[in-house]
Amino acid sequence: LAEGWSEAARSYTVAYDSDDVDAAVLHIGLSGLLDTADPRFHHTVAAVERELRVGPTLFRYHYDDGLPGLEGGFHICTTWLIEAYLAVGRFDDAEKLFSQLVSLVGPTGLLPEEYDPVTETHLGNHPQAYSHLGFIRCARLIDRYLDGQARAAD
């Protein structure tokens, strides 16, 4: 918790003594390692959003990993951000991003692994189980939130 935080990035980062943001750092709060009410988690969510989100998708990272070629945004990473929005009380942002993800579902009702926001094309494995697992989890979390709101209004 102490070594993974970067004051320069105002976020948890990919490695100690690094300022590179990676979408996987969202799991520091989503896993319960760090309380989602902690300001560092809120800053991490904001940094991931600022550095890695492009339209309806979230890239895993932007640093050079030494692998050839370019990747798109990963749908599973997008679902991590939706879940993080919910965890920090940003329901409207979660619902909006989830709606954008729904619009990317193909004509067969399936999601691929990645999405290229520049060419607006799907990339990677199709269909991708991880994309669907994250999608289903977010749908259930949003539904649970809406159900709680409806009960509170009664």
mmCIF file of C-alpha atoms in Angstrom:
data_model
loop_
_atom_site.group_PDB
_atom_site.id
_atom_site.type_symbol
_atom_site.label_atom_id
_atom_site.label_comp_id
_atom_site.label_asym_id
_atom_site.label_seq_id
_atom_site.Cartn_x
_atom_site.Cartn_y
_atom_site.Cartn_z
ATOM 1 C CA LEU A 1 0.000 0.000 0.000
ATOM 2 C CA ALA A 2 2.858 2.402 0.727
ATOM 3 C CA GLU A 3 5.319 1.472 -2.041
ATOM 4 C CA GLY A 4 2.766 1.115 -4.847
ATOM 5 C CA TRP A 5 1.514 4.687 -4.556
ATOM 6 C CA SER A 6 3.068 7.307 -6.856
ATOM 7 C CA GLU A 7 2.722 10.877 -5.726
ATOM 8 C CA ALA A 8 3.710 12.076 -9.213
ATOM 9 C CA ALA A 9 0.972 10.012 -10.887
ATOM 10 C CA ARG A 10 -1.456 10.581 -7.973
ATOM 11 C CA SER A 11 -2.302 6.910 -8.375
ATOM 12 C CA TYR A 12 -1.252 3.398 -7.618
ATOM 13 C CA THR A 13 0.971 2.279 -10.477
ATOM 14 C CA VAL A 14 2.139 -0.783 -12.347
ATOM 15 C CA ALA A 15 5.260 -1.261 -10.190
ATOM 16 C CA TYR A 16 7.161 0.262 -7.311
ATOM 17 C CA ASP A 17 9.080 3.417 -8.305
ATOM 18 C CA SER A 18 7.017 3.739 -11.498
ATOM 19 C CA ASP A 19 4.624 6.442 -12.590
ATOM 20 C CA ASP A 20 2.959 4.253 -15.243
ATOM 21 C CA VAL A 21 -0.750 3.659 -14.709
ATOM 22 C CA ASP A 22 -2.213 0.227 -15.446
ATOM 23 C CA ALA A 23 -5.932 -0.595 -15.353
ATOM 24 C CA ALA A 24 -5.187 -3.549 -13.077
ATOM 25 C CA VAL A 25 -4.483 -1.117 -10.222
ATOM 26 C CA LEU A 26 -8.250 -0.695 -9.908
ATOM 27 C CA HIS A 27 -8.204 -4.048 -8.134
ATOM 28 C CA ILE A 28 -6.472 -2.496 -5.149
ATOM 29 C CA GLY A 29 -9.915 -1.218 -4.188
ATOM 30 C CA LEU A 30 -12.123 -3.727 -5.990
ATOM 31 C CA SER A 31 -10.399 -6.599 -4.168
ATOM 32 C CA GLY A 32 -10.766 -4.989 -0.751
ATOM 33 C CA LEU A 33 -7.030 -4.480 -0.224
ATOM 34 C CA LEU A 34 -7.685 -0.753 0.042
ATOM 35 C CA ASP A 35 -10.978 0.676 1.283
ATOM 36 C CA THR A 36 -12.862 2.191 -1.657
ATOM 37 C CA ALA A 37 -13.548 5.255 0.505
ATOM 38 C CA ASP A 38 -9.797 5.943 0.733
ATOM 39 C CA PRO A 39 -8.903 9.109 -1.218
ATOM 40 C CA ARG A 40 -5.999 7.238 -2.844
ATOM 41 C CA PHE A 41 -8.492 4.871 -4.491
ATOM 42 C CA HIS A 42 -10.561 7.814 -5.732
ATOM 43 C CA HIS A 43 -7.392 9.369 -7.176
ATOM 44 C CA THR A 44 -6.453 6.028 -8.751
ATOM 45 C CA VAL A 45 -9.854 5.736 -10.433
ATOM 46 C CA ALA A 46 -9.473 9.288 -11.763
ATOM 47 C CA ALA A 47 -5.926 8.594 -13.028
ATOM 48 C CA VAL A 48 -6.958 5.380 -14.783
ATOM 49 C CA GLU A 49 -9.871 7.222 -16.384
ATOM 50 C CA ARG A 50 -7.690 10.162 -17.435
ATOM 51 C CA GLU A 51 -4.751 8.120 -18.730
ATOM 52 C CA LEU A 52 -6.367 5.011 -20.192
ATOM 53 C CA ARG A 53 -9.964 5.691 -21.190
ATOM 54 C CA VAL A 54 -10.751 6.535 -24.799
ATOM 55 C CA GLY A 55 -14.471 6.875 -25.435
ATOM 56 C CA PRO A 56 -16.251 3.603 -24.635
ATOM 57 C CA THR A 57 -13.122 1.605 -23.914
ATOM 58 C CA LEU A 58 -10.281 1.340 -21.447
ATOM 59 C CA PHE A 59 -6.760 0.385 -22.412
ATOM 60 C CA ARG A 60 -4.864 -1.856 -20.021
ATOM 61 C CA TYR A 61 -1.802 0.447 -20.188
ATOM 62 C CA HIS A 62 0.120 2.719 -22.560
ATOM 63 C CA TYR A 63 3.712 1.979 -21.580
ATOM 64 C CA ASP A 64 6.020 -0.015 -23.879
ATOM 65 C CA ASP A 65 5.704 -3.686 -22.978
ATOM 66 C CA GLY A 66 8.227 -4.806 -25.619
ATOM 67 C CA LEU A 67 5.599 -6.689 -27.633
ATOM 68 C CA PRO A 68 5.084 -5.882 -31.319
ATOM 69 C CA GLY A 69 1.896 -4.307 -32.613
ATOM 70 C CA LEU A 70 -0.802 -2.215 -31.075
ATOM 71 C CA GLU A 71 -3.692 -3.366 -28.940
ATOM 72 C CA GLY A 72 -7.147 -1.957 -28.503
ATOM 73 C CA GLY A 73 -8.962 -1.252 -25.303
ATOM 74 C CA PHE A 74 -9.935 -4.373 -23.386
ATOM 75 C CA HIS A 75 -13.603 -4.852 -22.548
ATOM 76 C CA ILE A 76 -12.677 -6.535 -19.265
ATOM 77 C CA CYS A 77 -10.740 -3.390 -18.293
ATOM 78 C CA THR A 78 -13.771 -1.280 -19.171
ATOM 79 C CA THR A 79 -15.855 -3.381 -16.790
ATOM 80 C CA TRP A 80 -13.257 -2.858 -14.051
ATOM 81 C CA LEU A 81 -13.691 0.898 -14.474
ATOM 82 C CA ILE A 82 -17.492 0.581 -14.384
ATOM 83 C CA GLU A 83 -17.200 -1.398 -11.156
ATOM 84 C CA ALA A 84 -14.762 1.177 -9.736
ATOM 85 C CA TYR A 85 -17.173 3.996 -10.602
ATOM 86 C CA LEU A 86 -19.861 2.157 -8.638
ATOM 87 C CA ALA A 87 -17.481 1.593 -5.721
ATOM 88 C CA VAL A 88 -16.708 5.305 -5.414
ATOM 89 C CA GLY A 89 -20.318 6.421 -5.842
ATOM 90 C CA ARG A 90 -20.137 7.575 -9.454
ATOM 91 C CA PHE A 91 -23.292 5.746 -10.533
ATOM 92 C CA ASP A 92 -24.130 8.060 -13.454
ATOM 93 C CA ASP A 93 -20.644 7.540 -14.910
ATOM 94 C CA ALA A 94 -20.966 3.780 -14.409
ATOM 95 C CA GLU A 95 -24.346 3.663 -16.098
ATOM 96 C CA LYS A 96 -23.186 5.812 -19.020
ATOM 97 C CA LEU A 97 -20.056 3.743 -19.642
ATOM 98 C CA PHE A 98 -22.059 0.519 -19.327
ATOM 99 C CA SER A 99 -24.529 1.837 -21.932
ATOM 100 C CA GLN A 100 -21.603 2.565 -24.235
ATOM 101 C CA LEU A 101 -20.324 -0.966 -23.710
ATOM 102 C CA VAL A 102 -23.784 -2.364 -24.501
ATOM 103 C CA SER A 103 -23.686 -0.470 -27.811
ATOM 104 C CA LEU A 104 -20.497 -2.365 -28.734
ATOM 105 C CA VAL A 105 -22.145 -5.785 -28.484
ATOM 106 C CA GLY A 106 -22.069 -7.429 -31.901
ATOM 107 C CA PRO A 107 -25.086 -8.575 -33.950
ATOM 108 C CA THR A 108 -24.862 -12.015 -32.345
ATOM 109 C CA GLY A 109 -25.062 -10.497 -28.847
ATOM 110 C CA LEU A 110 -21.437 -11.316 -28.117
ATOM 111 C CA LEU A 111 -18.391 -9.260 -27.198
ATOM 112 C CA PRO A 112 -14.855 -9.690 -28.453
ATOM 113 C CA GLU A 113 -11.742 -9.185 -26.365
ATOM 114 C CA GLU A 114 -10.810 -5.689 -27.524
ATOM 115 C CA TYR A 115 -12.114 -2.573 -29.216
ATOM 116 C CA ASP A 116 -10.218 -0.006 -31.289
ATOM 117 C CA PRO A 117 -11.831 3.393 -30.642
ATOM 118 C CA VAL A 118 -10.043 5.004 -33.597
ATOM 119 C CA THR A 119 -11.257 2.602 -36.284
ATOM 120 C CA GLU A 120 -14.348 1.599 -34.255
ATOM 121 C CA THR A 121 -13.648 -2.070 -34.870
ATOM 122 C CA HIS A 122 -13.488 -5.143 -32.704
ATOM 123 C CA LEU A 123 -10.145 -6.842 -32.175
ATOM 124 C CA GLY A 124 -8.796 -9.970 -30.562
ATOM 125 C CA ASN A 125 -10.549 -13.171 -29.635
ATOM 126 C CA HIS A 126 -14.252 -13.383 -30.407
ATOM 127 C CA PRO A 127 -16.209 -14.204 -28.381
ATOM 128 C CA GLN A 128 -14.213 -13.579 -25.230
ATOM 129 C CA ALA A 129 -15.360 -15.136 -21.960
ATOM 130 C CA TYR A 130 -13.603 -12.517 -19.817
ATOM 131 C CA SER A 131 -15.484 -9.741 -21.584
ATOM 132 C CA HIS A 132 -18.764 -11.485 -20.858
ATOM 133 C CA LEU A 133 -17.919 -12.224 -17.228
ATOM 134 C CA GLY A 134 -17.178 -8.548 -16.581
ATOM 135 C CA PHE A 135 -20.255 -7.478 -18.544
ATOM 136 C CA ILE A 136 -22.553 -9.782 -16.543
ATOM 137 C CA ARG A 137 -21.005 -8.684 -13.240
ATOM 138 C CA CYS A 138 -21.542 -5.005 -14.062
ATOM 139 C CA ALA A 139 -25.113 -5.635 -15.228
ATOM 140 C CA ARG A 140 -25.861 -7.336 -11.917
ATOM 141 C CA LEU A 141 -24.184 -4.592 -9.854
ATOM 142 C CA ILE A 142 -26.081 -1.841 -11.681
ATOM 143 C CA ASP A 143 -29.332 -3.784 -11.321
ATOM 144 C CA ARG A 144 -28.676 -4.216 -7.592
ATOM 145 C CA TYR A 145 -28.029 -0.485 -7.272
ATOM 146 C CA LEU A 146 -31.217 0.393 -9.159
ATOM 147 C CA ASP A 147 -33.205 -2.075 -7.061
ATOM 148 C CA GLY A 148 -31.881 -0.414 -3.906
ATOM 149 C CA GLN A 149 -32.820 3.018 -5.267
ATOM 150 C CA ALA A 150 -36.348 1.809 -6.056
ATOM 151 C CA ARG A 151 -36.751 0.406 -2.546
ATOM 152 C CA ALA A 152 -35.507 3.631 -1.014
ATOM 153 C CA ALA A 153 -38.082 5.588 -3.024
ATOM 154 C CA ASP A 154 -40.965 3.415 -1.766
#
